[in-house]
XYZ file of C-alpha atoms in Angstrom:
335
model
C 0.000 0.000 0.000
C 1.277 3.470 -0.913
C 2.374 5.668 1.930
C -0.015 8.527 2.750
C 1.783 11.838 3.265
C 0.120 14.624 5.268
C 0.158 18.370 4.639
C -1.609 20.652 7.088
C -1.714 24.171 8.499
C -2.602 27.702 7.455
C -0.919 29.378 4.488
C 2.246 31.153 5.621
C 2.279 29.341 8.968
C 5.194 27.457 10.465
C 3.030 24.327 10.591
C 2.295 24.345 6.858
C 5.867 25.248 5.935
C 7.091 22.377 8.088
C 4.745 19.731 6.704
C 5.424 20.837 3.117
C 9.198 20.734 3.705
C 8.928 17.242 5.197
C 6.796 16.076 2.270
C 9.166 17.381 -0.375
C 12.192 16.018 1.469
C 10.627 12.544 1.505
C 9.957 12.390 -2.244
C 12.386 14.712 -4.023
C 15.725 16.426 -4.343
C 15.312 20.185 -3.957
C 17.197 23.041 -5.538
C 16.514 26.774 -5.639
C 17.212 28.555 -8.899
C 18.207 32.150 -9.460
C 14.798 32.959 -10.948
C 13.058 32.588 -7.566
C 11.597 29.136 -8.216
C 12.236 26.176 -5.919
C 12.283 22.922 -7.905
C 11.567 19.589 -6.300
C 12.743 16.787 -8.606
C 11.205 13.417 -7.795
C 13.625 10.721 -6.744
C 13.798 7.832 -9.260
C 12.222 5.393 -6.827
C 9.285 7.796 -6.328
C 8.629 8.662 -9.954
C 9.557 11.154 -12.640
C 9.082 14.904 -12.936
C 9.113 18.072 -10.860
C 6.999 20.170 -8.543
C 8.028 23.817 -8.858
C 7.086 26.500 -6.336
C 7.406 30.198 -7.144
C 6.760 32.882 -4.519
C 5.232 36.095 -5.828
C 5.435 39.595 -4.387
C 1.648 39.597 -3.997
C 1.864 36.956 -1.268
C 0.596 34.159 -3.487
C 2.513 31.099 -4.587
C 2.449 29.355 -7.940
C 2.859 25.584 -7.818
C 3.508 23.826 -11.107
C 3.094 20.033 -11.235
C 4.580 17.825 -13.947
C 4.831 14.438 -12.254
C 4.245 10.721 -12.755
C 4.448 8.603 -9.599
C 5.629 5.004 -9.564
C 3.177 2.771 -7.724
C 0.658 5.564 -7.201
C 0.810 8.363 -4.688
C -1.488 9.657 -1.966
C -1.351 12.910 0.023
C -3.611 13.752 2.958
C -4.396 17.370 3.796
C -6.077 19.481 6.466
C -6.490 23.214 5.845
C -8.283 25.951 7.822
C -11.119 28.014 6.366
C -8.860 30.827 5.153
C -6.917 28.546 2.805
C -7.200 29.640 -0.852
C -6.269 27.428 -3.768
C -7.145 27.676 -7.441
C -5.934 24.733 -9.523
C -6.113 23.945 -13.237
C -5.394 20.439 -14.490
C -3.549 20.802 -17.793
C -3.253 17.081 -18.474
C -3.934 13.804 -16.706
C -6.136 13.332 -13.673
C -6.080 13.299 -9.879
C -8.678 11.779 -7.550
C -9.922 14.007 -4.711
C -11.630 12.623 -1.591
C -12.832 15.401 0.710
C -14.678 14.837 3.980
C -17.628 17.130 3.217
C -17.534 17.672 -0.557
C -17.279 13.981 -1.394
C -15.257 12.273 -4.095
C -14.348 13.701 -7.483
C -11.646 13.737 -10.095
C -9.707 16.666 -11.481
C -9.221 15.837 -15.150
C -7.749 17.552 -18.185
C -9.229 21.029 -18.558
C -10.932 21.207 -15.159
C -10.526 24.051 -12.656
C -10.947 23.573 -8.908
C -11.507 26.266 -6.277
C -11.183 25.670 -2.543
C -14.257 26.623 -0.456
C -14.219 29.240 2.300
C -14.321 26.646 5.056
C -11.961 24.161 6.640
C -11.189 21.215 4.368
C -9.669 17.815 4.939
C -9.194 14.688 2.894
C -6.718 13.257 0.415
C -5.647 13.366 -3.220
C -4.420 10.315 -5.097
C -2.448 9.758 -8.309
C -2.602 6.575 -10.361
C 0.470 4.465 -10.998
C 2.524 6.002 -13.802
C -0.094 8.524 -14.971
C 1.440 11.934 -15.619
C -0.297 14.826 -13.905
C 0.313 18.342 -15.191
C -1.302 21.232 -13.374
C -0.875 24.774 -12.089
C -2.077 25.953 -8.698
C -2.271 29.409 -7.130
C -2.200 29.222 -3.336
C -2.570 31.749 -0.544
C -5.371 32.893 1.750
C -8.852 34.231 1.130
C -8.106 37.196 3.385
C -4.934 37.866 1.397
C -6.945 37.719 -1.817
C -9.427 40.281 -0.485
C -6.586 42.565 0.506
C -4.956 42.126 -2.901
C -8.220 43.044 -4.640
C -8.652 46.123 -2.471
C -11.397 44.955 -0.119
C -14.229 42.474 0.275
C -16.525 44.327 -2.151
C -14.304 43.354 -5.075
C -14.790 39.625 -4.480
C -18.259 38.202 -5.276
C -19.880 35.835 -2.811
C -18.777 32.253 -3.329
C -22.390 31.056 -3.223
C -24.246 28.190 -1.532
C -22.406 25.269 -0.012
C -23.436 22.815 -2.739
C -22.101 25.178 -5.427
C -18.802 25.546 -3.572
C -18.498 21.758 -3.443
C -19.018 21.442 -7.179
C -16.308 24.042 -7.776
C -13.986 22.312 -5.338
C -14.286 19.037 -7.252
C -13.679 20.756 -10.596
C -17.252 20.411 -11.846
C -18.175 24.062 -12.386
C -18.276 25.296 -15.964
C -18.289 28.881 -14.646
C -14.565 28.658 -13.845
C -13.398 27.404 -17.254
C -12.094 30.845 -18.276
C -9.537 30.628 -15.463
C -7.804 27.815 -17.355
C -6.358 30.043 -20.079
C -4.072 32.266 -17.937
C -2.978 29.294 -15.819
C -2.145 27.332 -18.955
C 0.156 30.181 -20.002
C 1.946 29.877 -16.672
C 2.413 26.153 -17.187
C 4.023 26.415 -20.605
C 6.156 29.486 -19.852
C 9.841 28.572 -19.557
C 11.610 31.745 -20.492
C 14.121 32.951 -17.895
C 14.336 36.732 -18.066
C 14.291 39.815 -15.813
C 10.578 40.172 -16.536
C 9.667 36.579 -15.665
C 8.072 37.282 -12.275
C 6.201 40.249 -13.704
C 4.838 38.009 -16.474
C 3.722 35.416 -13.922
C 2.058 38.119 -11.802
C 0.197 39.337 -14.899
C -1.142 35.836 -15.577
C -2.211 35.477 -11.943
C -4.105 38.775 -12.243
C -5.775 37.509 -15.425
C -6.735 34.262 -13.666
C -8.183 36.170 -10.703
C -10.158 38.408 -13.071
C -11.615 35.295 -14.706
C -12.351 33.871 -11.254
C -14.263 37.004 -10.222
C -16.274 36.878 -13.449
C -17.001 33.191 -12.881
C -18.141 33.743 -9.290
C -20.397 36.598 -10.409
C -21.899 34.589 -13.265
C -25.574 33.703 -12.894
C -26.065 30.276 -14.437
C -28.723 30.195 -17.143
C -31.899 28.212 -16.493
C -31.604 24.611 -17.624
C -33.736 21.520 -17.737
C -32.616 19.833 -14.525
C -33.643 16.447 -15.862
C -30.885 16.596 -18.495
C -28.245 17.277 -15.864
C -28.960 14.138 -13.843
C -26.523 11.494 -14.999
C -26.250 7.928 -13.785
C -22.870 6.699 -12.576
C -22.378 4.515 -15.672
C -23.136 7.521 -17.896
C -20.574 9.653 -16.085
C -18.007 6.862 -16.463
C -18.765 6.615 -20.202
C -18.501 10.382 -20.678
C -15.162 10.435 -18.832
C -13.828 8.056 -21.509
C -14.825 10.313 -24.416
C -11.784 12.674 -24.247
C -9.393 9.728 -24.370
C -11.288 8.137 -27.265
C -10.966 11.402 -29.177
C -7.278 11.718 -28.353
C -6.461 8.143 -29.354
C -8.208 8.649 -32.712
C -7.195 12.273 -33.246
C -5.804 11.577 -36.733
C -9.191 10.200 -37.856
C -11.667 11.662 -35.340
C -14.875 9.726 -34.655
C -18.203 11.440 -35.254
C -20.618 12.268 -32.469
C -22.685 9.296 -33.595
C -19.615 7.043 -33.272
C -18.926 8.366 -29.778
C -22.566 7.955 -28.776
C -22.554 4.300 -29.900
C -19.296 3.652 -28.060
C -20.837 5.215 -24.939
C -24.201 3.413 -25.266
C -25.990 6.774 -25.313
C -28.001 8.840 -27.744
C -26.213 11.724 -29.456
C -28.397 14.199 -27.571
C -27.673 12.561 -24.222
C -23.963 12.446 -25.025
C -23.725 16.119 -25.977
C -25.895 17.337 -23.095
C -24.133 15.169 -20.533
C -20.689 16.122 -21.808
C -21.483 19.817 -21.562
C -22.811 19.307 -18.009
C -19.554 17.595 -16.968
C -17.009 19.653 -18.880
C -18.733 22.990 -19.450
C -18.224 22.944 -23.219
C -19.052 20.919 -26.307
C -17.304 17.678 -27.221
C -15.521 19.179 -30.225
C -14.540 22.410 -28.461
C -13.068 20.406 -25.571
C -11.044 18.218 -27.944
C -9.816 21.233 -29.918
C -8.712 22.893 -26.682
C -6.844 19.781 -25.555
C -5.037 19.486 -28.905
C -3.958 23.125 -28.953
C -2.921 23.093 -25.295
C -0.814 20.015 -25.964
C 0.690 21.725 -29.007
C 1.615 24.750 -26.882
C 3.388 22.504 -24.390
C 5.293 20.680 -27.156
C 6.401 23.978 -28.696
C 8.050 24.885 -25.402
C 9.233 21.474 -24.186
C 10.661 20.075 -27.448
C 12.651 21.204 -30.481
C 10.307 19.374 -32.854
C 9.490 21.192 -36.102
C 6.148 22.975 -36.086
C 4.826 20.635 -38.798
C 5.588 17.579 -36.658
C 3.827 19.096 -33.644
C 0.778 19.901 -35.750
C 0.615 16.283 -36.939
C 1.196 14.966 -33.407
C -1.889 16.768 -32.105
C -4.071 15.681 -34.998
C -3.943 18.364 -37.688
C -3.872 17.125 -41.291
C -1.586 19.882 -42.584
C 0.833 22.503 -41.206
C -1.366 25.250 -42.696
C -4.461 24.030 -40.840
C -2.500 23.772 -37.615
C -0.945 27.223 -38.026
C -4.324 28.809 -38.699
C -5.992 27.110 -35.716
C -3.147 27.947 -33.351
C -2.968 31.577 -34.454
C -6.731 31.989 -34.109
C -6.617 30.515 -30.597
C -3.471 32.217 -29.248
C -3.308 35.340 -31.442
C 0.257 34.422 -32.359
C 1.918 31.970 -34.735
C 3.384 28.719 -33.343
C 6.916 29.946 -34.103
C 6.440 33.240 -32.265
C 4.790 31.445 -29.356
C 7.830 29.170 -29.043
C 10.182 32.137 -29.197
C 8.287 34.010 -26.472
C 8.034 31.106 -24.027
C 11.245 29.151 -24.500
């Protein structure tokens, strides 16, 4: 059975600093770079990858995860009500078991927001599955101060809504993913690096405020009630699309594979992921392309083919429309 690590305490407290230090020391080798980021490189017997922590002048921290654990990995946590965390899963998945909110899974594209109450539970990673994510951590009181007072931060809403957000199920927070994705792929070491990261945090917080203030449109509640087997089938759809990205299945093909009608598939997928099937897949392909542009020296044409585009021209057009910059200029800016 995998060892369960424990992290607890209030942000900025000696208790939290101590439990985090003990956790990192037990799984990784740590080094602090000149750019202000502390990198924790997993030991070979633990897995592969890094957890990078960057302290910002605003009092927040950015935590970047790019890890794959050998034999699985489980971390317990206990945080007070003032703990703030906003996390975007860029790729992979992580299972969350929280005492009050229940059980959920952060998956590719999801955004999770901690509630304004004490939380406790555990997160678990599957054996060998790579998890890529970006998290902004701090305190709710620090966020209010940063925004200039409590009036700038909308109410977080009823308890059941907060739970849905905490488990990454709220479509209202999808816009937060964009700025956090930019943080994940950014590698450029320069005098303006911290300022760039601060700007992306501000953009993420702006999207968060808009999401919290958003009034959800009226919907037919009957279409949002999904059986467990339907949820499991819908969770498989993104991987089916990715595996067949060079010859994408139609909605009818996906519906048959999921034992659902096309209408049920599309409605259920939007309820789970906050967007359409095709828009979700397009986002995943372009996000993966952005990461490959920064992490590899592959030619742009090869990256376009890797993520499913039939020609370099089609890939270049789609990427430029999405990011407002060509793939080559994006690589130059972030490498």
